[in-house]
């Protein structure tokens, strides 16, 4: 059947099961927008293409489905860049569709022309420039397959305007994807599994390091079964915090730069690390030379380029984590790890009383007390955090553990991520309670998406932890730049007025009682609420392993020079 390229594109989206896309129109993508209108696919109009990309990302992280974002050529497409890089670093499956100038104009510096495939080459798994309507269905099908094959990630399809308007035969079957199979590792050989099992059987102090791969491969149950059978404790990266039930006796805790000291110490004392779907990011390992000196290492990873990249491993099992764990679990022995679990309990007891992390020093409302209150009132929520101190306090304080309930930009650390990603998450899971946790800095980065939230009638709540600083940067300056505070005093608008201007309800809290009440009222419903929590400006996130240092250099408290409350604006 002959159809316009834009209609072919919409037909492909429908066949891929897409019923919701995010985007922002413009000249070079107008034929597609026109076709979308008639297609029945719901379109969420963001206020900025970066917001649209994070929405598609949040939608994908919350649901496991492929997020789709659409933008026009030139500035529309370049505005996607941060969103694509964010998804790339955290292995989130996205398909981005951009309009391109008409093919006769390509390379002529035409109005709104940018070499988008060139720009996005390093921040996508793959990208396509499509100049013919016949190329749309094969590129789209390939894009969806690639976005999800092996290690997931973003794929971009740039389509010239004339390819969208000209006609071609729509041949879905003939466009079956082929190339993506190259991205799938073959099944893990039995011999490799046997080598891993031999190392596991010989271990007395094993430690599982759970990363984002647990969620991406749907391996939560397989991980629990494996850990319980082996009697192996589990530590989590930031993106692995929702990989394992936090109340479980085998759960050790959050590892890395702001992780719990006993978790980091357990890594140092382990004789075997089982790295499951994590990539030894520098925020997790610190100084590689000092990292886990006594441990043999088994790495289960779907992306071959990650193996041996940062940390040399003894056995690499290349494949889908869930499959590997399901094959390993029946054969794994119950380890004699009782003394090791006692040792971890001892390490924990040294830090865990009365509550960990301790409330930060400084006058005023404590951010960790606010987050404790939030998680007590909203225990089943999806948490979408921005980047900065608040992100780390949230990771330390709020128990996660149900899959896809902590959405955060771990790899790229993108400020401005949380609000749009939460909009995507709420659209993916309309029944879920969704909370944004952001700083005053990050909130101002994509604040315009509050209007998208209101236009779509979404009920989600935004917690702004306002310390009048770019707090995390200020903390680094305190420790590593002699407390010289260059460009971190941040004037914020009146968040209450701003929220109301965007159609939200608003509250401000300076005491814990006010915080409690504001959270209660926000949860009572009747519309989205933005709550500003005016927190102690000087509060720091501790412990902190300095960048590039080993855990012996961990900083537990602010230096004596850190003046209380001097930075209030
Ligand atoms: C887009 C972007 N720009 C800059 C940074 C560097 N950065 C990391 S944390 C941070 C401060 C964040 O301040 P705020 O949003 O107020 O949160 P807080 O740390 O105070 O909780 C900055 C500037 C970043 N991560 N992302």
Coordinates of C-alpha atoms and ligand atoms in Angstrom, one line a residue:
X1 CA 0.0 0.0 0.0
X2 CA 1.4 3.4 -1.0
X3 CA 1.5 6.0 1.8
X4 CA 3.2 9.2 2.6
X5 CA 6.5 8.8 4.5
X6 CA 5.0 10.6 7.5
X7 CA 2.1 8.1 7.6
X8 CA 4.5 5.2 7.2
X9 CA 6.4 6.5 10.2
X10 CA 3.2 6.7 12.3
X11 CA 2.2 3.2 11.2
X12 CA 5.6 1.9 12.3
X13 CA 5.2 3.6 15.7
X14 CA 1.8 1.9 16.1
X15 CA 3.2 -1.5 15.1
X16 CA 6.0 -1.0 17.6
X17 CA 3.3 -0.6 20.3
X18 CA 3.9 3.1 20.8
X19 CA 0.8 5.0 22.0
X20 CA 2.5 8.0 23.6
X21 CA 5.3 10.2 22.3
X22 CA 6.9 13.4 23.6
X23 CA 8.1 16.3 21.5
X24 CA 8.0 19.8 20.0
X25 CA 7.1 20.6 16.4
X26 CA 8.8 22.8 13.8
X27 CA 9.0 23.2 10.0
X28 CA 11.0 20.2 9.1
X29 CA 8.9 17.7 11.1
X30 CA 5.5 19.3 10.3
X31 CA 4.4 16.5 7.9
X32 CA 5.0 14.0 10.7
X33 CA 3.1 16.1 13.2
X34 CA 0.2 16.4 10.7
X35 CA 0.2 12.6 10.4
X36 CA 0.5 12.0 14.1
X37 CA -2.7 14.0 14.7
X38 CA -4.6 11.6 12.6
X39 CA -2.8 8.5 13.9
X40 CA -4.4 8.3 17.4
X41 CA -0.9 8.3 19.0
X42 CA -0.9 10.6 22.0
X43 CA 1.6 13.5 21.8
X44 CA 2.8 15.3 24.9
X45 CA 3.9 18.8 24.0
X46 CA 6.9 19.7 26.1
X47 CA 8.1 23.3 26.6
X48 CA 11.7 22.5 25.5
X49 CA 13.1 19.6 23.5
X50 CA 15.5 18.8 26.3
X51 CA 12.4 18.4 28.6
X52 CA 10.8 16.1 25.9
X53 CA 13.8 13.9 25.8
X54 CA 13.9 13.5 29.6
X55 CA 10.2 12.8 29.6
X56 CA 10.7 10.0 27.1
X57 CA 13.6 8.8 29.3
X58 CA 11.5 8.9 32.5
X59 CA 8.7 7.1 30.7
X60 CA 11.1 4.4 29.7
X61 CA 12.8 4.0 33.1
X62 CA 9.4 3.8 34.9
X63 CA 7.8 1.4 32.5
X64 CA 10.5 -0.6 30.7
X65 CA 9.0 0.4 27.4
X66 CA 10.9 2.4 24.7
X67 CA 10.5 6.1 25.0
X68 CA 10.0 8.1 21.9
X69 CA 10.9 11.8 21.4
X70 CA 10.2 13.9 18.3
X71 CA 11.9 17.2 17.3
X72 CA 12.4 19.4 14.4
X73 CA 15.6 20.0 12.5
X74 CA 18.5 22.3 13.6
X75 CA 17.8 23.8 17.1
X76 CA 15.1 21.4 17.9
X77 CA 17.4 18.5 17.3
X78 CA 20.4 20.0 19.1
X79 CA 18.2 20.7 22.1
X80 CA 17.9 16.9 22.4
X81 CA 21.6 16.4 22.9
X82 CA 21.7 16.4 26.7
X83 CA 18.7 14.1 26.9
X84 CA 20.2 11.6 24.5
X85 CA 23.6 11.7 26.3
X86 CA 21.7 11.2 29.6
X87 CA 19.9 8.1 28.2
X88 CA 23.1 6.8 26.6
X89 CA 25.1 6.9 29.9
X90 CA 22.3 5.1 31.8
X91 CA 21.4 2.6 29.1
X92 CA 17.8 3.8 28.6
X93 CA 16.1 2.6 25.4
X94 CA 14.9 5.7 23.5
X95 CA 14.1 6.4 19.9
X96 CA 14.5 10.0 18.8
X97 CA 12.9 11.1 15.5
X98 CA 14.1 14.4 14.1
X99 CA 13.1 16.3 11.0
X100 CA 15.8 17.3 8.5
X101 CA 15.8 19.8 5.7
X102 CA 14.7 18.5 2.3
X103 CA 17.3 16.3 0.7
X104 CA 18.2 18.7 -2.2
X105 CA 19.2 21.2 0.5
X106 CA 21.4 18.9 2.5
X107 CA 24.8 20.4 3.0
X108 CA 23.8 23.8 1.8
X109 CA 23.5 25.5 5.3
X110 CA 19.8 25.7 4.7
X111 CA 17.6 27.3 7.2
X112 CA 17.6 25.2 10.4
X113 CA 20.1 22.7 9.0
X114 CA 22.4 20.9 11.3
X115 CA 24.3 17.7 10.7
X116 CA 22.4 15.9 13.4
X117 CA 23.8 12.4 12.8
X118 CA 27.2 13.9 13.1
X119 CA 26.4 15.8 16.3
X120 CA 24.8 12.7 18.0
X121 CA 27.1 10.0 16.8
X122 CA 29.0 9.6 20.1
X123 CA 25.8 9.9 22.3
X124 CA 23.6 7.4 20.5
X125 CA 23.9 3.7 20.0
X126 CA 23.3 4.3 16.4
X127 CA 21.8 6.9 14.1
X128 CA 20.2 7.0 10.7
X129 CA 19.8 9.8 8.1
X130 CA 16.8 8.8 5.9
X131 CA 16.3 10.6 2.6
X132 CA 13.7 8.4 0.9
X133 CA 10.3 7.4 2.1
X134 CA 11.2 3.7 1.4
X135 CA 13.9 4.1 4.0
X136 CA 11.6 5.1 6.9
X137 CA 10.2 1.7 7.9
X138 CA 13.5 -0.2 7.8
X139 CA 15.2 2.6 9.8
X140 CA 12.4 2.8 12.4
X141 CA 12.2 -1.0 12.9
X142 CA 16.0 -1.2 13.1
X143 CA 16.0 1.8 15.6
X144 CA 13.5 0.1 18.0
X145 CA 15.4 -3.2 17.8
X146 CA 18.8 -1.5 18.4
X147 CA 17.5 0.6 21.2
X148 CA 16.6 -2.6 23.1
X149 CA 19.1 -5.1 21.9
X150 CA 21.9 -6.0 24.3
X151 CA 22.8 -3.0 26.3
X152 CA 19.8 -0.6 25.7
X153 CA 20.3 3.0 24.7
X154 CA 19.1 5.8 22.5
X155 CA 18.9 5.6 18.7
X156 CA 18.2 8.6 16.5
X157 CA 16.4 8.6 13.1
X158 CA 16.8 11.9 11.1
X159 CA 14.3 12.1 8.3
X160 CA 14.4 14.7 5.5
X161 CA 11.2 16.7 5.0
X162 CA 10.7 15.4 1.5
X163 CA 11.0 11.8 2.7
X164 CA 8.1 12.6 5.0
X165 CA 5.9 14.0 2.2
X166 CA 6.7 11.7 -0.7
X167 CA 4.9 8.4 -1.1
X168 CA 6.3 4.8 -1.0
X169 CA 4.9 1.3 -0.5
X170 CA 4.5 0.5 3.2
X171 CA 6.1 -2.9 3.7
X172 CA 6.3 -3.7 7.4
X173 CA 7.4 -7.3 6.9
X174 CA 10.0 -6.4 4.3
X175 CA 11.5 -4.0 6.8
X176 CA 12.4 -6.6 9.3
X177 CA 15.5 -5.5 11.3
X178 CA 18.6 -7.5 10.7
X179 CA 21.6 -5.6 12.0
X180 CA 20.7 -5.6 15.7
X181 CA 21.6 -9.2 16.0
X182 CA 25.2 -8.2 15.9
X183 CA 24.7 -6.5 19.2
X184 CA 23.6 -9.6 21.0
X185 CA 26.4 -11.7 22.6
X186 CA 26.1 -15.4 22.0
X187 CA 24.9 -17.5 25.0
X188 CA 27.4 -17.7 27.8
X189 CA 29.5 -20.9 27.3
X190 CA 29.1 -23.6 30.0
X191 CA 32.8 -23.5 30.6
X192 CA 32.7 -19.8 31.6
X193 CA 29.8 -20.6 34.0
X194 CA 31.8 -23.4 35.5
X195 CA 34.8 -21.1 36.0
X196 CA 32.6 -18.6 37.8
X197 CA 31.0 -21.3 39.9
X198 CA 34.5 -22.5 41.0
X199 CA 35.4 -19.0 42.1
X200 CA 32.1 -18.7 44.0
X201 CA 32.4 -22.1 45.7
X202 CA 35.9 -21.1 46.9
X203 CA 34.7 -17.8 48.4
X204 CA 34.2 -17.1 52.1
X205 CA 33.6 -13.3 51.8
X206 CA 31.6 -12.8 48.6
X207 CA 29.8 -9.6 47.8
X208 CA 27.3 -8.9 45.0
X209 CA 27.5 -5.4 43.5
X210 CA 24.1 -4.8 41.9
X211 CA 23.8 -2.1 39.2
X212 CA 21.3 -0.8 36.8
X213 CA 21.6 -3.9 34.7
X214 CA 19.4 -5.7 37.3
X215 CA 16.5 -3.5 36.4
X216 CA 17.2 -3.3 32.7
X217 CA 17.3 -7.1 32.3
X218 CA 14.4 -7.6 34.7
X219 CA 16.6 -9.7 37.0
X220 CA 15.2 -8.7 40.4
X221 CA 13.8 -12.1 41.2
X222 CA 16.7 -14.0 39.8
X223 CA 19.1 -11.8 41.9
X224 CA 17.1 -12.5 45.0
X225 CA 17.0 -16.2 44.4
X226 CA 20.8 -16.3 43.6
X227 CA 21.8 -14.2 46.6
X228 CA 19.6 -16.3 49.0
X229 CA 20.8 -19.6 47.6
X230 CA 24.5 -18.5 47.9
X231 CA 24.1 -16.6 51.1
X232 CA 25.9 -13.7 49.4
X233 CA 25.3 -10.1 50.7
X234 CA 24.3 -7.5 48.2
X235 CA 25.6 -3.9 47.8
X236 CA 24.0 -1.4 45.3
X237 CA 25.2 1.3 43.1
X238 CA 23.1 4.5 42.8
X239 CA 21.1 3.1 39.8
X240 CA 21.0 -0.3 41.6
X241 CA 19.3 1.0 44.7
X242 CA 15.9 -0.4 43.5
X243 CA 17.4 -3.7 42.6
X244 CA 17.2 -5.5 46.0
X245 CA 14.8 -5.2 48.9
X246 CA 16.5 -2.8 51.4
X247 CA 15.0 -4.6 54.5
X248 CA 16.5 -8.0 53.5
X249 CA 19.0 -9.5 55.8
X250 CA 21.5 -9.9 52.9
X251 CA 21.2 -6.2 51.9
X252 CA 24.4 -4.3 52.7
X253 CA 23.7 -0.9 51.3
X254 CA 24.6 2.0 49.0
X255 CA 28.2 2.0 47.8
X256 CA 30.5 4.6 46.3
X257 CA 31.4 8.2 46.9
X258 CA 28.4 8.9 49.2
X259 CA 27.7 5.3 50.1
X260 CA 27.6 3.9 53.6
X261 CA 31.0 3.4 55.1
X262 CA 30.3 -0.2 56.0
X263 CA 29.4 -1.0 52.4
X264 CA 32.6 0.5 51.1
X265 CA 34.6 -1.2 53.8
X266 CA 32.9 -4.6 53.0
X267 CA 34.1 -4.2 49.3
X268 CA 37.6 -3.6 50.6
X269 CA 37.5 -6.8 52.7
X270 CA 35.7 -9.1 50.2
X271 CA 37.5 -12.0 48.7
X272 CA 35.0 -12.1 45.7
X273 CA 33.1 -9.4 44.0
X274 CA 30.2 -10.4 41.8
X275 CA 29.5 -7.4 39.6
X276 CA 26.0 -7.8 38.2
X277 CA 25.0 -5.3 35.5
X278 CA 27.3 -2.5 36.8
X279 CA 30.2 -0.9 35.1
X280 CA 32.7 0.1 37.8
X281 CA 32.1 3.8 37.4
X282 CA 34.7 6.1 39.1
X283 CA 32.0 7.3 41.5
X284 CA 31.8 3.7 42.7
X285 CA 35.4 2.6 42.7
X286 CA 37.3 5.7 43.7
X287 CA 41.0 5.0 43.4
X288 CA 41.2 1.9 41.2
X289 CA 44.6 0.9 42.6
X290 CA 43.1 0.8 46.1
X291 CA 39.8 -0.8 45.1
X292 CA 38.9 -4.2 46.5
X293 CA 42.5 -5.4 46.8
X294 CA 41.7 -8.9 48.1
X295 CA 38.8 -9.7 45.8
X296 CA 38.7 -12.0 42.7
X297 CA 36.1 -10.5 40.3
X298 CA 33.3 -11.9 38.3
X299 CA 31.6 -9.5 35.9
X300 CA 28.2 -10.3 34.4
X301 CA 27.6 -7.7 31.7
X302 CA 25.8 -7.5 28.4
X303 CA 28.2 -4.9 26.8
X304 CA 31.6 -6.5 26.0
X305 CA 33.2 -3.0 25.9
X306 CA 32.6 -2.6 29.6
X307 CA 34.5 -5.7 30.6
X308 CA 38.0 -4.9 31.7
X309 CA 37.5 -1.2 30.9
X310 CA 38.1 0.1 34.4
X311 CA 38.7 -3.0 36.5
X312 CA 40.4 -6.2 35.5
X313 CA 38.2 -9.2 36.1
X314 CA 38.9 -12.9 36.6
X315 CA 35.8 -14.2 34.9
X316 CA 33.5 -12.3 32.5
X317 CA 30.1 -13.7 31.7
X318 CA 28.9 -11.8 28.7
X319 CA 25.2 -11.9 28.3
X320 CA 21.8 -11.0 29.7
X321 CA 22.0 -10.8 33.4
X322 CA 18.7 -12.5 34.1
X323 CA 19.5 -15.4 31.9
X324 CA 22.9 -15.8 33.4
X325 CA 21.6 -15.7 37.0
X326 CA 18.8 -18.2 36.1
X327 CA 21.5 -20.5 34.8
X328 CA 23.9 -20.0 37.7
X329 CA 21.4 -20.2 40.6
X330 CA 20.5 -23.9 40.4
X331 CA 24.2 -24.8 40.5
X332 CA 25.5 -22.3 43.1
X333 CA 26.3 -23.7 46.5
X334 CA 25.2 -22.4 49.8
X335 CA 28.4 -20.7 50.9
X336 CA 29.9 -20.8 54.4
X337 CA 29.6 -17.0 54.7
X338 CA 28.3 -16.8 58.3
X339 CA 31.5 -15.2 59.7
X340 CA 31.5 -12.7 56.8
X341 CA 27.9 -11.7 57.4
X342 CA 28.8 -11.2 61.1
X343 CA 31.7 -9.1 60.1
X344 CA 29.5 -6.9 57.9
X345 CA 27.0 -6.6 60.8
X346 CA 29.9 -5.5 63.0
X347 CA 31.0 -2.9 60.5
X348 CA 27.5 -1.6 60.2
X349 CA 26.9 -1.4 63.9
X350 CA 29.8 0.9 64.2
X351 CA 28.0 3.5 62.0
X352 CA 24.3 2.7 62.0
X353 CA 23.3 4.1 65.4
X354 CA 21.0 5.8 66.1
X355 CA 20.2 6.6 62.5
X356 CA 22.3 6.7 59.4
X357 CA 23.2 9.0 57.8
X358 CA 23.3 11.4 60.7
X359 CA 21.5 14.6 60.1
X360 CA 23.9 17.1 58.6
X361 CA 25.2 19.9 60.8
X362 CA 24.0 23.4 60.4
X363 CA 21.1 25.5 61.6
X364 CA 17.7 25.3 60.0
X365 CA 15.7 22.5 58.5
X366 CA 17.6 19.3 58.0
X367 CA 17.3 17.9 54.5
X368 CA 17.6 14.3 55.7
X369 CA 14.9 14.8 58.2
X370 CA 12.7 16.2 55.4
X371 CA 13.4 13.1 53.3
X372 CA 12.8 10.7 56.2
X373 CA 9.4 12.4 56.7
X374 CA 8.7 12.2 52.9
X375 CA 9.5 8.6 52.7
X376 CA 7.6 7.8 55.8
X377 CA 4.4 9.4 54.4
X378 CA 4.9 8.1 50.8
X379 CA 6.5 4.7 51.2
X380 CA 5.3 3.3 47.9
X381 CA 6.3 6.3 45.7
X382 CA 8.4 6.6 42.6
X383 CA 11.2 8.9 43.4
X384 CA 12.7 11.0 40.6
X385 CA 15.7 12.9 41.7
X386 CA 17.7 15.7 40.2
X387 CA 21.5 16.1 40.6
X388 CA 23.3 17.4 43.6
X389 CA 23.3 17.0 47.3
X390 CA 19.6 16.3 47.5
X391 CA 20.2 13.4 45.1
X392 CA 22.7 11.8 47.5
X393 CA 20.7 12.5 50.6
X394 CA 17.7 10.9 48.9
X395 CA 19.8 7.9 48.0
X396 CA 21.1 7.5 51.5
X397 CA 17.7 8.0 53.3
X398 CA 14.8 6.8 51.2
X399 CA 14.5 3.0 51.1
X400 CA 14.0 1.8 47.5
X401 CA 14.0 -1.8 46.4
X402 CA 10.9 -2.2 44.2
X403 CA 12.0 -2.1 40.6
X404 CA 11.8 1.1 38.7
X405 CA 11.0 3.3 41.7
X406 CA 14.2 5.4 41.7
X407 CA 14.8 7.4 38.6
X408 CA 17.9 9.5 38.5
X409 CA 20.6 10.6 36.1
X410 CA 23.5 8.5 37.5
X411 CA 26.0 8.4 34.6
X412 CA 25.8 11.9 33.1
X413 CA 24.6 13.7 36.3
X414 CA 22.2 15.9 34.4
X415 CA 20.7 18.8 36.4
X416 CA 17.2 19.6 35.1
X417 CA 16.4 15.9 34.6
X418 CA 14.0 15.3 37.4
X419 CA 10.9 17.3 36.6
X420 CA 10.5 16.2 33.0
X421 CA 11.6 12.6 33.8
X422 CA 8.9 12.6 36.5
X423 CA 6.3 13.8 34.0
X424 CA 7.3 10.8 31.8
X425 CA 7.1 8.4 34.8
X426 CA 3.7 9.7 35.8
X427 CA 2.4 9.2 32.3
X428 CA 3.8 5.7 32.2
X429 CA 2.4 4.8 35.7
X430 CA -0.7 7.0 36.2
X431 CA -1.7 5.1 39.4
X432 CA 1.7 5.6 41.0
X433 CA 2.5 8.4 43.5
X434 CA 5.4 10.3 42.0
X435 CA 7.7 12.7 43.8
X436 CA 10.3 14.9 42.3
X437 CA 13.2 15.7 44.7
X438 CA 15.3 18.6 43.3
X439 CA 17.6 21.4 44.4
X440 CA 16.9 25.1 43.8
X441 CA 19.5 25.0 41.1
X442 CA 18.2 22.1 39.1
X443 CA 14.6 23.2 39.5
X444 CA 15.5 26.4 37.6
X445 CA 17.0 24.4 34.8
X446 CA 13.8 22.9 33.2
X447 CA 11.2 24.7 35.3
X448 CA 9.2 25.5 32.2
X449 CA 8.0 21.9 32.2
X450 CA 5.8 22.8 35.2
X451 CA 3.5 24.1 32.5
X452 CA 3.5 20.8 30.7
X453 CA 2.5 19.1 33.9
X454 CA -0.4 21.4 34.4
X455 CA -1.5 21.2 30.7
X456 CA -1.6 17.4 31.0
X457 CA -3.4 17.5 34.4
X458 CA -0.8 15.4 36.1
X459 CA -0.9 14.9 39.8
X460 CA 2.7 14.6 40.9
X461 CA 4.5 16.6 43.6
X462 CA 7.7 18.5 43.5
X463 CA 9.9 18.8 46.6
X464 CA 12.5 21.6 46.2
X465 CA 15.3 21.4 48.8
X466 CA 16.3 25.1 48.7
X467 CA 19.7 25.8 50.3
X468 CA 20.3 29.0 48.3
X469 CA 23.4 27.4 46.9
X470 CA 24.5 25.1 44.1
X471 CA 25.0 22.9 47.1
X472 CA 27.1 20.1 45.8
X473 CA 29.5 22.4 44.1
X474 CA 29.7 24.5 47.3
X475 CA 30.6 21.3 49.2
X476 CA 33.4 20.5 46.8
X477 CA 34.7 24.1 47.1
X478 CA 34.6 23.7 50.9
X479 CA 36.7 20.7 50.8
X480 CA 39.0 21.1 47.8
X481 CA 39.2 24.8 47.1
X482 CA 39.8 26.3 50.5
X483 CA 36.1 27.1 51.0
X484 CA 36.3 29.8 48.2
X485 CA 32.8 29.9 47.0
X486 CA 33.0 30.9 43.3
X487 CA 29.7 31.3 41.6
X488 CA 27.5 29.1 43.9
X489 CA 25.4 31.7 45.6
X490 CA 22.2 31.2 43.8
X491 CA 19.3 33.6 43.8
X492 CA 16.0 31.7 43.3
X493 CA 12.6 33.1 42.4
X494 CA 9.8 33.0 44.9
X495 CA 9.0 29.3 44.3
X496 CA 5.5 29.7 45.6
X497 CA 4.6 32.4 43.2
X498 CA 6.3 30.6 40.4
X499 CA 4.5 27.4 41.1
X500 CA 1.2 29.2 41.2
X501 CA 2.0 31.0 38.0
X502 CA 2.3 27.6 36.4
X503 CA -0.9 26.4 37.8
X504 CA 0.3 24.3 40.8
X505 CA -0.5 24.5 44.4
X506 CA 2.4 25.7 46.5
X507 CA 3.8 25.5 50.1
X508 CA 6.9 26.5 51.9
X509 CA 8.4 24.8 55.0
X510 CA 11.1 26.1 57.4
X511 CA 10.5 23.7 60.2
X512 CA 9.9 20.0 60.4
X513 CA 6.3 20.5 61.6
X514 CA 5.6 22.7 58.6
X515 CA 7.3 20.1 56.4
X516 CA 5.1 17.4 57.8
X517 CA 1.9 19.4 57.2
X518 CA 2.9 20.5 53.7
X519 CA 3.6 16.9 52.6
X520 CA 0.3 15.7 54.1
X521 CA -1.6 18.4 52.2
X522 CA 0.2 17.7 49.0
X523 CA -0.6 14.0 49.3
X524 CA -4.3 14.8 50.0
X525 CA -4.6 15.5 46.3
X526 CA -6.5 18.1 44.3
X527 CA -3.7 18.9 42.0
X528 CA 0.1 19.0 41.8
X529 CA 2.0 20.8 44.5
X530 CA 5.4 22.3 44.7
X531 CA 6.8 22.4 48.2
X532 CA 9.8 24.5 48.9
X533 CA 11.8 23.1 51.9
X534 CA 14.1 25.9 53.1
X535 CA 16.9 23.7 54.3
X536 CA 20.1 24.5 56.2
X537 CA 22.3 26.2 53.6
X538 CA 25.5 24.7 55.0
X539 CA 24.4 21.1 55.2
X540 CA 26.8 18.7 53.6
X541 CA 26.5 15.1 52.3
X542 CA 28.6 12.8 54.4
X543 CA 30.4 10.5 54.3
X544 CA 32.3 11.5 51.1
X545 CA 35.1 9.7 49.4
X546 CA 37.0 12.4 47.6
X547 CA 37.1 12.0 43.8
X548 CA 39.8 9.6 42.8
X549 CA 40.7 8.7 46.4
X550 CA 40.5 5.3 48.2
X551 CA 38.0 4.8 51.0
X552 CA 40.8 5.3 53.6
X553 CA 40.5 9.0 52.7
X554 CA 36.7 9.1 53.5
X555 CA 35.6 12.5 54.9
X556 CA 33.0 12.0 57.6
X557 CA 32.3 15.5 58.8
X558 CA 32.6 19.1 57.5
X559 CA 36.0 20.8 58.2
X560 CA 36.1 23.1 61.2
X561 CA 36.3 26.1 58.7
X562 CA 32.8 25.4 57.4
X563 CA 31.0 28.4 58.9
X564 CA 27.4 27.7 60.0
X565 CA 24.8 29.5 57.8
X566 CA 27.1 32.1 56.4
X567 CA 25.9 31.6 52.9
X568 CA 22.2 32.5 53.4
X569 CA 21.0 34.8 50.7
Ligands
LIG1 C1 23.5 20.5 33.5 C2 24.5 20.5 34.7 N1 25.3 21.6 34.9 C3 26.2 21.6 35.9 C4 26.3 20.5 36.7 C5 27.3 20.5 37.9 N2 26.6 20.4 39.2 C6 26.5 19.2 39.8 S1 25.7 19.3 41.3 C7 25.5 21.0 41.0 C8 24.8 21.8 42.1 C9 23.3 21.5 42.1 O1 22.7 22.5 42.9 P1 21.2 22.3 43.3 O2 20.4 22.0 42.1 O3 20.7 23.6 44.0 O4 21.2 21.1 44.3 P2 22.0 20.9 45.7 O5 23.3 20.3 45.4 O6 22.0 22.2 46.4 O7 21.1 19.9 46.4 C10 26.1 21.4 39.8 C11 26.1 22.8 39.4 C12 25.5 19.4 36.4 N3 25.6 18.2 37.1 N4 24.6 19.4 35.4

